[in-house]
Amino acid sequence: MAATTAEDKRASAEVLKSLARHLNCLNEDNKTTRKRALEAIKRETIDSGLSSGVLQEVFSSLLKSLLKCLSDPMERCRETAILMMGDFIRCVPRPEESLPYFIPCVVLRLGAGGEEVVEPAEELRLSLMEVLTLTVQLCGRNLAPYLDDMIKILQRTTIDPFPDVKRESCKCIVNFGKCVPEHFHMQAESLIKPLMQTITHQHSRVRVSVIEATGTVIQHGPGKSMDDVLSHLAQRLFDDSPQVRKAVTVVVGDWLLHMRDRYSYFHKLVPLLLSSVSDEIPEIRLLAADLWRQTGAQWEKENEDDIKDKMDFLLTPPPLYPAGVERPGLGCRELVVRNLGRLLPGISRDLTDWLEPTRVKTSQLLSVLLLHAEDHCTQHLQALLATLYHVCSHDAERDVVANCLESAKLLGTFVHPEVFLKLMLEHVESSSASSCPWAPLTVLSAVLGGCSGPLLKPHLQQIAHTLSLPDVCQEYQQVQYLEQLLSCVDVLLCQCGSDCGSISLQLLQVLVTVQSLSTEPLLSDKALESVQRLCKVQGLASVPELYRRHMERLLAWLSATVTNWSSYSPQRLQLQVIVTQSGPVIGEFVPQLLPLLHSCLHPDRDPEMRLSIFTMLARLLLDAVNTLDSQRCFSTESERFLREVLLPNLVWHAGRTSAAIRTSALSCLLATLHGGAITPGQLVCLEEKLTPQVLSALEEDSQMARLLACRSLFTMLKLIGPSLHPDALNKIYPDVLKRLDDSSEEVRAVALRTLDLWLSSLSKDYNPQLYRLHLELLFQQLLLHLDDPDAATQERVLEVLKTGSSVCPALLKKEVEAVRDKQRSPVYCDQLLQHINSDSPQ
């Protein structure tokens, strides 16, 4: 430090002599005079180019007068005095000599002594803080004796109403802590409370400054306030301002690298820095990654003896390490491994936080931690799975669930299947006790997706057995549950490929169940795609080929429970999927299928179940050649099927449900007749029992039942009409005639077609004279309807009568002539007579 020379003293004396009048003016009452005096003093000292030695002497003499001006009533005078103080401190060689007077004055002016803020102008408070910051930079260690006063000032200015004062105060804290670290730590903690009060200020630049100041306070303090600070810094990781998040990253990284007691806080600081690794801003991500690498490398160097074996032998990444991901260094991995047990409880807690951003950030952090922990996740598997189940059960935020499933995938990558399957398959089986049973399946699907096919191969039977258990795959109909069940199958097909051939039956059972229980067409389509994928991995040409391979066991699987089926049983829906998707293959297994159908269609069984199965059969029998009768196996059994299954269900019972069953049975009968699944010879053998039931159905209340009965009679006549005995034929037409008065025009039309076919079916064995009364009744009733109000009906009746004219023209002519004059119009009678005459032999 330069000493003041005699020449400097002489020069300073001259300067002070010239300033005497201005100094006196500082005491004048006139504010303008005081202002001019200060400006003159500034011109003749700071602005006059005096040497530093002279300025030092002048400053020492002017100091008290300048400090007194800090209390001047005029704002401009106070401003000039503050600026002059700053200029003097900046220019003099020994600014620390002013500290005994300057620091107490600042304490008073900023209200740091406990009073209210004395300086009312916020701009001047800012200027005063800027001078104080300059003083700290220039005086350094000389400020140690003024620690108490400095802390009081900084406590007060940190919570100053003016944002710029807050920022300058934080800057001053940073500088002061670095200047006198050996003294600063004694009172540093007293700054934590005001800093934390200010850390949520609305101005992002203030928040950045507070974070930087907090970093210095903790770095150079005793560290006892770390817990009070960390929660606030953690919240700033969700700050909308990237600069704030960057400041947190820099501060935490600095602590991890340089704080004396950092080893005690690794478990608290590591999560904060790793959270920034997933920040949305690339700059912050890169900064955090670099700081983390430095931290790991430093720890590795400091603990080289402890991890020497690992450094030599554990540098090769695991074989299934995620593609495109850079493996963290050994030091980074060891830091996470050694602290993971202390981190997971907090992770689990924050994943259930009510704030969505907290859950999202925590879920990202969990993935990063597991990437570092690698196979050390195994010892924490139970806790990790419980956390993942909870998130998948209760969190509605997609990003949170997606991030947690990425973590689950990492578990599959690093944990051996034998270990995770032992726990997870138990959870899947016992999920019925859970309010969200799909959660274990969701996590299992993700974990399997992270594992390799060769590792999973020895456990495929165990996995498939669990998935195909009735309590697992048939218990729930929620779309979300079925989606996850399907996802598990898809993952197995993707990871194991052709190895899935050994569990093909179980996977098919699961896929059939998903399709049968799904109420969403899109989900059913996805399940069918999975069935096709199951074919592909086994080299099968088509889905029916897959069913051919497993049909016998599938039918046995269903038959085992058929006696307990009801309308709520999933098995009836599974049966529909199997017989529908297998196409012509089902025709090869009719002998195994029919006992199943006989059992579930027995008249004593659940009505709604019978209704749905009859509906299914009707669709199949309409295309019997390509389904049930593809191998002509059903045809050989069709007579028995009609006698033992259909006919008992056509017997009349009271009630709407019974009526619905009769209608569906009639539909099935019609499909059997139309689809060619029964031969005329078989039908002739059954006619005596079948016809009465069908005729009885013509009296049903249901229009659809009457229509189906009419169509069935029409088809029967078409197939075996000429083969029937006249007595059998004569039993048919009376009931059909009654349908000409039906309320349904469609039923009337079919009845007329049936009568037309009945007349065409009369063979040479039918003696018109012997059965004259039957024909007479038939013609009379038809002639009544020839006078129907509906012209279309009249036309159809006329065509039927024309067909009847070939049976017994004389009788018909007689009946026509008897009613011609009684009808509203003789036109149709005349046409019919003309037709009869033209067909009669000349």
mmCIF file of N, CA, C and O in Angstrom, residues 577-621:
data_model
loop_
_atom_site.group_PDB
_atom_site.id
_atom_site.type_symbol
_atom_site.label_atom_id
_atom_site.label_comp_id
_atom_site.label_asym_id
_atom_site.label_seq_id
_atom_site.Cartn_x
_atom_site.Cartn_y
_atom_site.Cartn_z
ATOM 1 N N VAL A 577 -66.327 -66.359 -30.570
ATOM 2 C CA VAL A 577 -65.102 -65.917 -31.249
ATOM 3 C C VAL A 577 -64.420 -67.098 -31.925
ATOM 4 O O VAL A 577 -63.990 -67.018 -33.083
ATOM 5 N N ILE A 578 -64.336 -68.217 -31.233
ATOM 6 C CA ILE A 578 -63.614 -69.388 -31.762
ATOM 7 C C ILE A 578 -64.304 -69.931 -33.015
ATOM 8 O O ILE A 578 -63.656 -70.147 -34.050
ATOM 9 N N VAL A 579 -65.613 -70.165 -32.942
ATOM 10 C CA VAL A 579 -66.295 -70.778 -34.090
ATOM 11 C C VAL A 579 -66.401 -69.800 -35.253
ATOM 12 O O VAL A 579 -66.474 -70.219 -36.419
ATOM 13 N N THR A 580 -66.381 -68.500 -34.971
ATOM 14 C CA THR A 580 -66.475 -67.506 -36.042
ATOM 15 C C THR A 580 -65.142 -67.331 -36.761
ATOM 16 O O THR A 580 -65.073 -67.316 -37.993
ATOM 17 N N GLN A 581 -64.054 -67.195 -35.966
ATOM 18 C CA GLN A 581 -62.750 -66.921 -36.569
ATOM 19 C C GLN A 581 -62.117 -68.146 -37.207
ATOM 20 O O GLN A 581 -61.284 -68.020 -38.098
ATOM 21 N N SER A 582 -62.495 -69.320 -36.728
ATOM 22 C CA SER A 582 -61.852 -70.524 -37.267
ATOM 23 C C SER A 582 -62.335 -70.865 -38.663
ATOM 24 O O SER A 582 -61.735 -71.714 -39.341
ATOM 25 N N GLY A 583 -63.441 -70.232 -39.121
ATOM 26 C CA GLY A 583 -63.903 -70.449 -40.488
ATOM 27 C C GLY A 583 -64.238 -71.908 -40.751
ATOM 28 O O GLY A 583 -64.898 -72.575 -39.951
ATOM 29 N N PRO A 584 -63.795 -72.456 -41.881
ATOM 30 C CA PRO A 584 -64.131 -73.846 -42.236
ATOM 31 C C PRO A 584 -63.524 -74.875 -41.294
ATOM 32 O O PRO A 584 -63.961 -76.029 -41.272
ATOM 33 N N VAL A 585 -62.530 -74.458 -40.497
ATOM 34 C CA VAL A 585 -61.864 -75.416 -39.611
ATOM 35 C C VAL A 585 -62.832 -75.977 -38.572
ATOM 36 O O VAL A 585 -62.736 -77.138 -38.169
ATOM 37 N N ILE A 586 -63.792 -75.162 -38.137
ATOM 38 C CA ILE A 586 -64.734 -75.631 -37.121
ATOM 39 C C ILE A 586 -65.519 -76.843 -37.613
ATOM 40 O O ILE A 586 -65.942 -77.694 -36.814
ATOM 41 N N GLY A 587 -65.689 -76.948 -38.924
ATOM 42 C CA GLY A 587 -66.399 -78.092 -39.478
ATOM 43 C C GLY A 587 -65.683 -79.402 -39.249
ATOM 44 O O GLY A 587 -66.300 -80.475 -39.289
ATOM 45 N N GLU A 588 -64.362 -79.358 -38.990
ATOM 46 C CA GLU A 588 -63.593 -80.574 -38.734
ATOM 47 C C GLU A 588 -63.796 -81.092 -37.312
ATOM 48 O O GLU A 588 -63.442 -82.226 -36.989
ATOM 49 N N PHE A 589 -64.354 -80.236 -36.452
ATOM 50 C CA PHE A 589 -64.440 -80.601 -35.033
ATOM 51 C C PHE A 589 -65.885 -80.589 -34.548
ATOM 52 O O PHE A 589 -66.146 -80.372 -33.361
ATOM 53 N N VAL A 590 -66.817 -80.805 -35.470
ATOM 54 C CA VAL A 590 -68.232 -80.848 -35.102
ATOM 55 C C VAL A 590 -68.517 -81.913 -34.040
ATOM 56 O O VAL A 590 -69.290 -81.668 -33.106
ATOM 57 N N PRO A 591 -67.922 -83.120 -34.122
ATOM 58 C CA PRO A 591 -68.200 -84.119 -33.073
ATOM 59 C C PRO A 591 -67.868 -83.622 -31.667
ATOM 60 O O PRO A 591 -68.531 -83.992 -30.701
ATOM 61 N N GLN A 592 -66.826 -82.780 -31.535
ATOM 62 C CA GLN A 592 -66.495 -82.227 -30.220
ATOM 63 C C GLN A 592 -67.367 -81.023 -29.883
ATOM 64 O O GLN A 592 -67.610 -80.729 -28.713
ATOM 65 N N LEU A 593 -67.845 -80.315 -30.914
ATOM 66 C CA LEU A 593 -68.620 -79.103 -30.693
ATOM 67 C C LEU A 593 -70.065 -79.406 -30.294
ATOM 68 O O LEU A 593 -70.636 -78.738 -29.426
ATOM 69 N N LEU A 594 -70.674 -80.415 -30.936
ATOM 70 C CA LEU A 594 -72.097 -80.661 -30.716
ATOM 71 C C LEU A 594 -72.449 -80.974 -29.261
ATOM 72 O O LEU A 594 -73.443 -80.459 -28.741
ATOM 73 N N PRO A 595 -71.675 -81.792 -28.547
ATOM 74 C CA PRO A 595 -72.010 -81.998 -27.129
ATOM 75 C C PRO A 595 -72.010 -80.703 -26.331
ATOM 76 O O PRO A 595 -72.822 -80.526 -25.416
ATOM 77 N N LEU A 596 -71.097 -79.816 -26.704
ATOM 78 C CA LEU A 596 -71.045 -78.511 -26.049
ATOM 79 C C LEU A 596 -72.328 -77.727 -26.310
ATOM 80 O O LEU A 596 -72.920 -77.131 -25.396
ATOM 81 N N LEU A 597 -72.763 -77.740 -27.572
ATOM 82 C CA LEU A 597 -73.994 -77.035 -27.936
ATOM 83 C C LEU A 597 -75.217 -77.681 -27.280
ATOM 84 O O LEU A 597 -76.112 -76.983 -26.797
ATOM 85 N N HIS A 598 -75.255 -78.988 -27.254
ATOM 86 C CA HIS A 598 -76.375 -79.690 -26.633
ATOM 87 C C HIS A 598 -76.510 -79.289 -25.166
ATOM 88 O O HIS A 598 -77.613 -79.077 -24.662
ATOM 89 N N SER A 599 -75.360 -79.166 -24.511
ATOM 90 C CA SER A 599 -75.383 -78.853 -23.086
ATOM 91 C C SER A 599 -75.873 -77.427 -22.827
ATOM 92 O O SER A 599 -76.747 -77.202 -21.991
ATOM 93 N N CYS A 600 -75.325 -76.478 -23.564
ATOM 94 C CA CYS A 600 -75.663 -75.081 -23.255
ATOM 95 C C CYS A 600 -76.998 -74.645 -23.865
ATOM 96 O O CYS A 600 -77.520 -73.588 -23.503
ATOM 97 N N LEU A 601 -77.588 -75.474 -24.771
ATOM 98 C CA LEU A 601 -78.883 -75.126 -25.361
ATOM 99 C C LEU A 601 -80.024 -75.969 -24.804
ATOM 100 O O LEU A 601 -81.141 -75.935 -25.325
ATOM 101 N N HIS A 602 -79.739 -76.670 -23.740
ATOM 102 C CA HIS A 602 -80.792 -77.455 -23.109
ATOM 103 C C HIS A 602 -81.882 -76.509 -22.589
ATOM 104 O O HIS A 602 -81.585 -75.438 -22.059
ATOM 105 N N PRO A 603 -83.148 -76.867 -22.728
ATOM 106 C CA PRO A 603 -84.236 -75.958 -22.308
ATOM 107 C C PRO A 603 -84.169 -75.509 -20.858
ATOM 108 O O PRO A 603 -84.743 -74.484 -20.504
ATOM 109 N N ASP A 604 -83.464 -76.247 -20.019
ATOM 110 C CA ASP A 604 -83.367 -75.854 -18.610
ATOM 111 C C ASP A 604 -82.282 -74.814 -18.356
ATOM 112 O O ASP A 604 -82.185 -74.284 -17.241
ATOM 113 N N ARG A 605 -81.441 -74.535 -19.356
ATOM 114 C CA ARG A 605 -80.316 -73.615 -19.152
ATOM 115 C C ARG A 605 -80.762 -72.165 -19.233
ATOM 116 O O ARG A 605 -81.898 -71.858 -19.603
ATOM 117 N N ASP A 606 -79.844 -71.284 -18.902
ATOM 118 C CA ASP A 606 -80.122 -69.847 -18.860
ATOM 119 C C ASP A 606 -80.697 -69.357 -20.190
ATOM 120 O O ASP A 606 -80.090 -69.559 -21.249
ATOM 121 N N PRO A 607 -81.882 -68.723 -20.158
ATOM 122 C CA PRO A 607 -82.540 -68.313 -21.421
ATOM 123 C C PRO A 607 -81.710 -67.335 -22.253
ATOM 124 O O PRO A 607 -81.625 -67.472 -23.471
ATOM 125 N N GLU A 608 -81.119 -66.355 -21.599
ATOM 126 C CA GLU A 608 -80.357 -65.348 -22.353
ATOM 127 C C GLU A 608 -79.138 -65.972 -23.019
ATOM 128 O O GLU A 608 -78.751 -65.579 -24.122
ATOM 129 N N MET A 609 -78.529 -66.922 -22.350
ATOM 130 C CA MET A 609 -77.382 -67.607 -22.947
ATOM 131 C C MET A 609 -77.824 -68.382 -24.189
ATOM 132 O O MET A 609 -77.170 -68.329 -25.240
ATOM 133 N N ARG A 610 -78.948 -69.110 -24.081
ATOM 134 C CA ARG A 610 -79.442 -69.854 -25.240
ATOM 135 C C ARG A 610 -79.761 -68.902 -26.392
ATOM 136 O O ARG A 610 -79.496 -69.198 -27.566
ATOM 137 N N LEU A 611 -80.310 -67.757 -26.053
ATOM 138 C CA LEU A 611 -80.677 -66.777 -27.082
ATOM 139 C C LEU A 611 -79.447 -66.355 -27.883
ATOM 140 O O LEU A 611 -79.456 -66.321 -29.120
ATOM 141 N N SER A 612 -78.368 -66.021 -27.184
ATOM 142 C CA SER A 612 -77.161 -65.554 -27.881
ATOM 143 C C SER A 612 -76.520 -66.668 -28.709
ATOM 144 O O SER A 612 -76.019 -66.426 -29.812
ATOM 145 N N ILE A 613 -76.556 -67.916 -28.197
ATOM 146 C CA ILE A 613 -75.928 -69.015 -28.935
ATOM 147 C C ILE A 613 -76.749 -69.379 -30.173
ATOM 148 O O ILE A 613 -76.197 -69.680 -31.237
ATOM 149 N N PHE A 614 -78.075 -69.331 -30.059
ATOM 150 C CA PHE A 614 -78.908 -69.565 -31.243
ATOM 151 C C PHE A 614 -78.632 -68.506 -32.321
ATOM 152 O O PHE A 614 -78.592 -68.814 -33.515
ATOM 153 N N THR A 615 -78.479 -67.289 -31.887
ATOM 154 C CA THR A 615 -78.178 -66.205 -32.838
ATOM 155 C C THR A 615 -76.862 -66.475 -33.550
ATOM 156 O O THR A 615 -76.736 -66.288 -34.769
ATOM 157 N N MET A 616 -75.861 -66.929 -32.792
ATOM 158 C CA MET A 616 -74.559 -67.254 -33.379
ATOM 159 C C MET A 616 -74.696 -68.407 -34.372
ATOM 160 O O MET A 616 -74.162 -68.357 -35.487
ATOM 161 N N LEU A 617 -75.432 -69.427 -33.969
ATOM 162 C CA LEU A 617 -75.593 -70.590 -34.854
ATOM 163 C C LEU A 617 -76.314 -70.229 -36.148
ATOM 164 O O LEU A 617 -75.996 -70.753 -37.215
ATOM 165 N N ALA A 618 -77.299 -69.350 -36.037
ATOM 166 C CA ALA A 618 -78.037 -68.950 -37.237
ATOM 167 C C ALA A 618 -77.097 -68.339 -38.271
ATOM 168 O O ALA A 618 -77.193 -68.632 -39.472
ATOM 169 N N ARG A 619 -76.167 -67.489 -37.805
ATOM 170 C CA ARG A 619 -75.209 -66.866 -38.738
ATOM 171 C C ARG A 619 -74.301 -67.918 -39.364
ATOM 172 O O ARG A 619 -73.976 -67.850 -40.552
ATOM 173 N N LEU A 620 -73.880 -68.893 -38.560
ATOM 174 C CA LEU A 620 -72.995 -69.927 -39.085
ATOM 175 C C LEU A 620 -73.712 -70.842 -40.060
ATOM 176 O O LEU A 620 -73.172 -71.215 -41.106
ATOM 177 N N LEU A 621 -74.941 -71.214 -39.727
ATOM 178 C CA LEU A 621 -75.676 -72.169 -40.558
ATOM 179 C C LEU A 621 -76.119 -71.576 -41.892
ATOM 180 O O LEU A 621 -76.349 -72.312 -42.845
#
